[in-house]
Short mmCIF file of C-alpha atoms and ligand atoms in Angstrom, two decimals:
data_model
loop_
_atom_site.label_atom_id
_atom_site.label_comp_id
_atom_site.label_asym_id
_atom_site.label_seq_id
_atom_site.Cartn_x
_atom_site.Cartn_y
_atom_site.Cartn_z
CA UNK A 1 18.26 27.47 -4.72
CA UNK A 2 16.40 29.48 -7.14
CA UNK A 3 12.46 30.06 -7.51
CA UNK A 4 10.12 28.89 -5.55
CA UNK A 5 7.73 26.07 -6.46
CA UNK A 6 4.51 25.47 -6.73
CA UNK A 7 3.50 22.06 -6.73
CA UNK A 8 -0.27 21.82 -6.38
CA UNK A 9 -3.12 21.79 -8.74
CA UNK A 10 -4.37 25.54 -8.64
CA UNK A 11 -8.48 23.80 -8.97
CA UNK A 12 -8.82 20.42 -7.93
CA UNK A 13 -11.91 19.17 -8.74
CA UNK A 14 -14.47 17.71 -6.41
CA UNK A 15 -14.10 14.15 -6.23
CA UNK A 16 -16.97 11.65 -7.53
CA UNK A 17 -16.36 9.39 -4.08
CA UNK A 18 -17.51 10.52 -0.70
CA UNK A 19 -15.30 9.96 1.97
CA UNK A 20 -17.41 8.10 5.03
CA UNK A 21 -17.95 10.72 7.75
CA UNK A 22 -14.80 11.39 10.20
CA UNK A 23 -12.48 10.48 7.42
CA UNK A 24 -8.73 11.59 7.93
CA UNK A 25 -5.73 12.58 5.66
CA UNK A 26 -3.59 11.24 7.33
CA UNK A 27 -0.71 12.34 5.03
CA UNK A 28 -0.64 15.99 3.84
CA UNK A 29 2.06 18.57 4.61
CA UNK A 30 2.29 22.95 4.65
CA UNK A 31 4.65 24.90 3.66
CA UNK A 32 5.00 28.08 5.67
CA UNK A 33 4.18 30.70 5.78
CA UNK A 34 8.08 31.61 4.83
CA UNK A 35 7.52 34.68 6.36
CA UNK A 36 6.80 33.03 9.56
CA UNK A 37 8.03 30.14 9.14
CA UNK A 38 11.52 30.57 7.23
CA UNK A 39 12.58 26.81 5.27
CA UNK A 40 15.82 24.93 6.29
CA UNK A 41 19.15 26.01 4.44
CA UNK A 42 19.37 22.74 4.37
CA UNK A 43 16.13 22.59 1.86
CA UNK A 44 16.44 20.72 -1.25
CA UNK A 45 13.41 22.34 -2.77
CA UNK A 46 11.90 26.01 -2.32
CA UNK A 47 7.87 25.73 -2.42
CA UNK A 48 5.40 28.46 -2.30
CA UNK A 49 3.68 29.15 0.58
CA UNK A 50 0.95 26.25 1.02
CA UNK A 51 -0.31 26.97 4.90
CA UNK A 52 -2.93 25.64 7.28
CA UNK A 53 -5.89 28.24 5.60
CA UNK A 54 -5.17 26.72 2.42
CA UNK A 55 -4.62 23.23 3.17
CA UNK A 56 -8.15 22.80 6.03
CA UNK A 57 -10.00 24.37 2.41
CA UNK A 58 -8.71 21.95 0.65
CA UNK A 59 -10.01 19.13 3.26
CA UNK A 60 -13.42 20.62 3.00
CA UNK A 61 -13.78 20.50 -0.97
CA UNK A 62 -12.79 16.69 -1.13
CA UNK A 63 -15.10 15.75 1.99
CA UNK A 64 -12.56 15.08 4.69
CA UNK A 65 -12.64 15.93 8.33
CA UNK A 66 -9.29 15.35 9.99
CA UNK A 67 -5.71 15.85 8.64
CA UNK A 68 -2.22 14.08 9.95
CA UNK A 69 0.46 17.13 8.58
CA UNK A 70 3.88 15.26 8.14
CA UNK A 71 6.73 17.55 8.83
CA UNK A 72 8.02 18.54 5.09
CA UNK A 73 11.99 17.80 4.67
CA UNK A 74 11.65 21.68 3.46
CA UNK A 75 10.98 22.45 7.01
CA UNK A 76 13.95 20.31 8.34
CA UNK A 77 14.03 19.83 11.99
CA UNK A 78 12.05 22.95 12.85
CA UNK A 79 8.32 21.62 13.47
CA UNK A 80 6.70 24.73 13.90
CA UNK A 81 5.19 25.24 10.35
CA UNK A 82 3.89 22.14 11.17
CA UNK A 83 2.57 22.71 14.67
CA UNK A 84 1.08 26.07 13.74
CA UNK A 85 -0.94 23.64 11.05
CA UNK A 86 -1.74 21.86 14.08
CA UNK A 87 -3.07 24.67 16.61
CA UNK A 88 -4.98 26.17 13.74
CA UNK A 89 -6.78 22.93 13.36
CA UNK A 90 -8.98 23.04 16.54
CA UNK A 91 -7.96 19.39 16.73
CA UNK A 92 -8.92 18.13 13.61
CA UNK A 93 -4.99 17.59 12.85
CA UNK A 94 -2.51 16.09 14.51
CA UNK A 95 1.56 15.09 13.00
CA UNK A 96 4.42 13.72 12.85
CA UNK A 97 7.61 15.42 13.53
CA UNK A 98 11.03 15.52 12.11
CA UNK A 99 13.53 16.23 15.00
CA UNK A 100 17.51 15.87 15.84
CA UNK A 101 17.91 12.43 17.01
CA UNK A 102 19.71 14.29 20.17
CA UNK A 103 16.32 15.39 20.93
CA UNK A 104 15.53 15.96 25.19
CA UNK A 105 12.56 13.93 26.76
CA UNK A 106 11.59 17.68 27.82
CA UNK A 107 11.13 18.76 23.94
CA UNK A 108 9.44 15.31 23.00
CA UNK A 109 7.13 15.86 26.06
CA UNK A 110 6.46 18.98 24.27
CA UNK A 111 5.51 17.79 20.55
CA UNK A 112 3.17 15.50 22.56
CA UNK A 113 1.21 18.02 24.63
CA UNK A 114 1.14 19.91 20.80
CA UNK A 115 -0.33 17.24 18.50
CA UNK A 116 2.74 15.12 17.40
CA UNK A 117 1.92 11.16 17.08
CA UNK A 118 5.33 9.86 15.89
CA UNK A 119 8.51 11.11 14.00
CA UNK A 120 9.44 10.64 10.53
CA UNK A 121 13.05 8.73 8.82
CA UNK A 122 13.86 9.92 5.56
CA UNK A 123 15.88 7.99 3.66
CA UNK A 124 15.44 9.47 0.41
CA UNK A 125 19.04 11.17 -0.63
CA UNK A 126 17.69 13.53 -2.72
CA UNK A 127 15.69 15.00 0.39
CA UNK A 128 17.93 14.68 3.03
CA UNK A 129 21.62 14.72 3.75
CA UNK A 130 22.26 11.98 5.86
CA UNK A 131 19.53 9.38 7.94
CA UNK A 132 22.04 7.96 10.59
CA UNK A 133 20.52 4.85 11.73
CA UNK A 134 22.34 3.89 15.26
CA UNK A 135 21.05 7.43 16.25
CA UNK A 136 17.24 6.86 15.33
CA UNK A 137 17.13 3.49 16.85
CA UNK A 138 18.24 5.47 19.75
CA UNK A 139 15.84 7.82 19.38
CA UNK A 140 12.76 5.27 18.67
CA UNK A 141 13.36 3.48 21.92
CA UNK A 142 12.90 6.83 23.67
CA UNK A 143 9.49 8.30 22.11
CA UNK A 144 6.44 8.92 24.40
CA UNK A 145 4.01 6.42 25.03
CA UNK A 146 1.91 5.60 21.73
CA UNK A 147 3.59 7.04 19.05
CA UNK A 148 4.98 5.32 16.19
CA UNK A 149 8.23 5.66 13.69
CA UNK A 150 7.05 6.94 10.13
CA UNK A 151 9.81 5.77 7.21
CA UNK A 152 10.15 6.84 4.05
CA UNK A 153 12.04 4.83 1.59
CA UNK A 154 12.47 3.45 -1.62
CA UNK A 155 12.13 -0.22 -2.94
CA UNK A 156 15.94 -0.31 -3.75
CA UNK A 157 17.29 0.51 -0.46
CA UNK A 158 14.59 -1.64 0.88
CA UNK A 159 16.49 -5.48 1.55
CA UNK A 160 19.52 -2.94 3.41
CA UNK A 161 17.17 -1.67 5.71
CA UNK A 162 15.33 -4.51 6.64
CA UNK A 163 17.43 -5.22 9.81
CA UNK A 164 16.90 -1.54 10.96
CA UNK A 165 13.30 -1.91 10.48
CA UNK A 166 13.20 -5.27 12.50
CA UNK A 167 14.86 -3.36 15.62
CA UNK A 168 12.23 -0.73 15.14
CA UNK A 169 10.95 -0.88 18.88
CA UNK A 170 7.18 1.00 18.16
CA UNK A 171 4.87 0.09 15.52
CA UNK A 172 6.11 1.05 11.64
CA UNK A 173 4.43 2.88 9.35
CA UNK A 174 5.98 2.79 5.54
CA UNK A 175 4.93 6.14 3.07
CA UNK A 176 3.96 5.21 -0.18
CA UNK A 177 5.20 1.37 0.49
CA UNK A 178 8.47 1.82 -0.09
CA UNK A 179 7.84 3.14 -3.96
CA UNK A 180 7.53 0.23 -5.05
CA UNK A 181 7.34 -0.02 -9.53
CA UNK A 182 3.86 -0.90 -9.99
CA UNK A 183 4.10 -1.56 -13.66
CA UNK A 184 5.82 -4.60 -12.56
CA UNK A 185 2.04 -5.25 -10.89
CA UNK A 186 0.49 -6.97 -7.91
CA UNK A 187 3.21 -9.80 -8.19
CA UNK A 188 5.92 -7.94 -9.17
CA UNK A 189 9.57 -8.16 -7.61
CA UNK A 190 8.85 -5.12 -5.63
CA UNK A 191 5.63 -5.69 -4.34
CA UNK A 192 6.55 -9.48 -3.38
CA UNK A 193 9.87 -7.57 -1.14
CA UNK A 194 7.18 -5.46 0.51
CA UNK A 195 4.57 -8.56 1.46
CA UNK A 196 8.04 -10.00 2.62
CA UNK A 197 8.21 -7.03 4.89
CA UNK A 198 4.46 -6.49 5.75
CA UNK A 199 4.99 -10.46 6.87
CA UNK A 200 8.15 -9.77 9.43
CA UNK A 201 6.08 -7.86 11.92
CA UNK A 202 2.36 -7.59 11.91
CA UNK A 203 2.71 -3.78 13.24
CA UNK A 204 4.46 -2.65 9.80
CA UNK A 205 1.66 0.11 8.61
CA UNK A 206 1.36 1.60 5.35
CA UNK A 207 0.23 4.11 3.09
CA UNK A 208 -1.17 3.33 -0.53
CA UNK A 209 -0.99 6.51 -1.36
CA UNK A 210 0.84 8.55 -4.31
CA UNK A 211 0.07 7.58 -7.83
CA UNK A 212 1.33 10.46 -9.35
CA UNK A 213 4.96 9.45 -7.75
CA UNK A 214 4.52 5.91 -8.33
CA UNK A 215 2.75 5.24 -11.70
CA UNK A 216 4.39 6.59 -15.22
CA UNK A 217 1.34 6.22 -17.04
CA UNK A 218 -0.22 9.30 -15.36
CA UNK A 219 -3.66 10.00 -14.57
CA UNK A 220 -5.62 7.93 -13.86
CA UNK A 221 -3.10 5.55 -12.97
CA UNK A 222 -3.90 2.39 -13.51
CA UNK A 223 -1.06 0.15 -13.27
CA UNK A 224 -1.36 1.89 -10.05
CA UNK A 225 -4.47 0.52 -9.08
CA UNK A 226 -4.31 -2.76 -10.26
CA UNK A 227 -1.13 -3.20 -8.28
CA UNK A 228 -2.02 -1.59 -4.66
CA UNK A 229 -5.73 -3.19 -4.67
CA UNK A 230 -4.76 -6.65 -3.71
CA UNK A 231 -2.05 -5.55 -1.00
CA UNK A 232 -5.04 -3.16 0.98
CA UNK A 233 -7.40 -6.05 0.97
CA UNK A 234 -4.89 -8.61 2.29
CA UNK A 235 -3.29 -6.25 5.16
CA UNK A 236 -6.96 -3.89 5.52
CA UNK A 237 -6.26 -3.70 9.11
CA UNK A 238 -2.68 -1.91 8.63
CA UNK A 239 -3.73 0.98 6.02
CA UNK A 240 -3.72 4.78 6.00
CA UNK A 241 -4.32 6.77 3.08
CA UNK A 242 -3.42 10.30 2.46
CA UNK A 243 -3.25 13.30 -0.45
CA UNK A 244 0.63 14.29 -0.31
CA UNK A 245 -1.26 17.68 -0.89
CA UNK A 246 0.80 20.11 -1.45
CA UNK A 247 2.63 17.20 -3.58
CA UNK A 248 6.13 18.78 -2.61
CA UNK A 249 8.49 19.12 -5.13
CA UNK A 250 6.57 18.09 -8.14
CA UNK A 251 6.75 20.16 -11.05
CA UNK A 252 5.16 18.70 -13.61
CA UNK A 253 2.68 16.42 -13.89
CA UNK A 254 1.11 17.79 -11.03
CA UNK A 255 -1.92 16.15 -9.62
CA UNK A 256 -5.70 17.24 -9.32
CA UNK A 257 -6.45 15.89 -5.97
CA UNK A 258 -9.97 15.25 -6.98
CA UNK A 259 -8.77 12.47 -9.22
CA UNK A 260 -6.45 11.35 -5.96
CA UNK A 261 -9.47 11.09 -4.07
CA UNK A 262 -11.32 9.18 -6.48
CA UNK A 263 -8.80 6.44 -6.72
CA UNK A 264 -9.96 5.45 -3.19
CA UNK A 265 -12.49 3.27 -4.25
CA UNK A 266 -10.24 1.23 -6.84
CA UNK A 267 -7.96 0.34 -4.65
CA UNK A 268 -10.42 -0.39 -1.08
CA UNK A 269 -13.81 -0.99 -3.56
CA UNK A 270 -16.15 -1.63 -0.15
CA UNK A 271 -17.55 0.31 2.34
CA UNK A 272 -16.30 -1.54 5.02
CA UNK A 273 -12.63 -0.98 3.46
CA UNK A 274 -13.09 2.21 2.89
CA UNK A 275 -13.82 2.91 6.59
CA UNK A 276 -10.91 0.78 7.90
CA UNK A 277 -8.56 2.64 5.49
CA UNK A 278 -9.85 6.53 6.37
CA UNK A 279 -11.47 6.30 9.24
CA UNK A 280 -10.52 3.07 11.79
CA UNK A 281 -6.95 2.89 11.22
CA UNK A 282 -6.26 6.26 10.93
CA UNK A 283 -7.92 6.61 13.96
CA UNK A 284 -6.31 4.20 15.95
CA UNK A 285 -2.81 5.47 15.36
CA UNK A 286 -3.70 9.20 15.97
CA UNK A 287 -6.91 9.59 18.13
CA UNK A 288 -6.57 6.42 20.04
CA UNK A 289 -8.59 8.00 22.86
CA UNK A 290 -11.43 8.78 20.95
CA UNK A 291 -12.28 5.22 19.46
C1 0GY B 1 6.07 13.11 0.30
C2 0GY B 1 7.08 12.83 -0.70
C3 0GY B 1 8.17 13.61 -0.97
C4 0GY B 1 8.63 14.70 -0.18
C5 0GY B 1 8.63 14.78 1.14
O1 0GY B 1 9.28 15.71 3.13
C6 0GY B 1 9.29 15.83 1.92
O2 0GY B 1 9.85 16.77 1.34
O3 0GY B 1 8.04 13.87 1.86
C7 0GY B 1 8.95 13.31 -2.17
O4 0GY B 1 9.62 14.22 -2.68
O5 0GY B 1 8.90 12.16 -2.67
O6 0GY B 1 5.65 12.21 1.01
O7 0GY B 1 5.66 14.24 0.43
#
């Protein structure tokens, strides 16, 4: 591994839409502090420092009052970066933790009483060395009561993981949809696999978040909108949106989260979709207890 990266817009710029009050990012991550919080050896990328001061600013500038932090594959399966994010918050964040599928009821028990909501399957192979799937089934059926398995995928692996997903015994919740290729569009082959998915279970979640991973054509993205609008209207009651901030690993083409924020409206264009997306559902699957 050689220098560290920094993959975050150094000014983002303040969006033109206001998030309703109460709205949550419910998908951001931090990154340290290395000196406190050393990355895995098992790290595929080296970021900069990007901890909870930074990232609760951030949340401020673009008019959000909550944050979900989702563990960081930097981090491996050592959660405290991520819990420190947490305590720091004054419970305006909660997570969602990466841990050894060997994991004892005592330690789950634990990431409960600290803020953790679910646990996160990578499947990407340029993230992570190895996703064995007996071992998080195992793991899924034993989670505390309420939380949920986050998965991270992409659409080619998708039609081999559809039995996994279907024995899934919690509710789902897919980032960025799988990466699907929105240039293909709303009725692409991709998107169409996803519905397919979204229509197997009606507690498959998802995030429509990510343009800068999923559309080519750059900012501001959109093949990207014109894609993801039809999918949050038809499944509005199953949709979480999120920043990606720090945006690990990207090192060019990094986006201004201002311009992330403002693709809100394009993609959930009324109010009362807007509040489902950053405020209801978000809600629902974190703060259950306060709705
Ligand atoms: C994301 C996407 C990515 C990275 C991670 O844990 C991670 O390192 O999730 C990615 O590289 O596509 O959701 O942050």
């Amino acid at each position: 591994m050689t220098d560290r990266i920094t993959s975050w817009h150094s000014a983002p710029s303040k969006p033109a839409f206001t998030p309703p009050p109460g709205a949550v990012d419910a998908h951001c991550h931090v990154f340290g502090p290395m000196a406190e919080f050393p990355f895995s050896p098992k790290a595929k990328y080296l970021p900069e420092d990007a901890g909870p001061d930074m990232l609760f600013a951030l949340r401020d500038h673009l008019g959000f009052s909550r944050n979900v932090i989702v563990q960081a594959s930097c981090h491996g399966t050592d959660n405290a970066a991520t819990l420190n994010g947490i305590a720091l918050s004054g419970g305006k964040a909660r997570g969602v933790a990466v841990v050894d599928p060997d994991i004892s009821a005592e330690d789950l028990a634990d990431l409960h009483a600290k803020g953790m909501r679910g646990v996160r399957f990578n499947f990407l192979k340029r993230l992570v060395d190895n996703a064995p799937k007996d071992k998080f089934l195992d793991l899924a059926a034993r989670l505390p009561e309420g939380w949920h398995v986050v998965i991270y995928f992409e659409a080619d692996i998708l039609e081999e993981l559809r039995p996994f997903i279907a024995a899934i015994p919690v509710p789902v919740v897919v980032d960025h949809m799988g990466r699907p290729d929105v240039s293909q569009g709303p009725d692409g082959e991709d998107l169409k696999a996803f519905r397919r998915l979204l229509e197997s279970r009606d507690d498959i979640w998802f995030k429509p978040t990510c343009p800068d991973r999923l559309d080519a054509s750059g900012d501001p993205w959109n093949d990207f909108a014109a894609a993801i609008a039809p999918l949050v209207e038809d499944y509005q009651d199953r949709v979480i949106w999120g920043t990606d901030w720090p945006h690990p690993n990207m090192e060019k083409n990094i986006p201004d989260d201002g311009h992330i924020v403002d693709m809100i409206p394009r993609i959930a264009p009324t109010e009362e979709l807007q509040q489902k997306l950053l405020v209801t559902n978000p809600m629902r699957l974190y703060w259950p207890e306060e709705l």
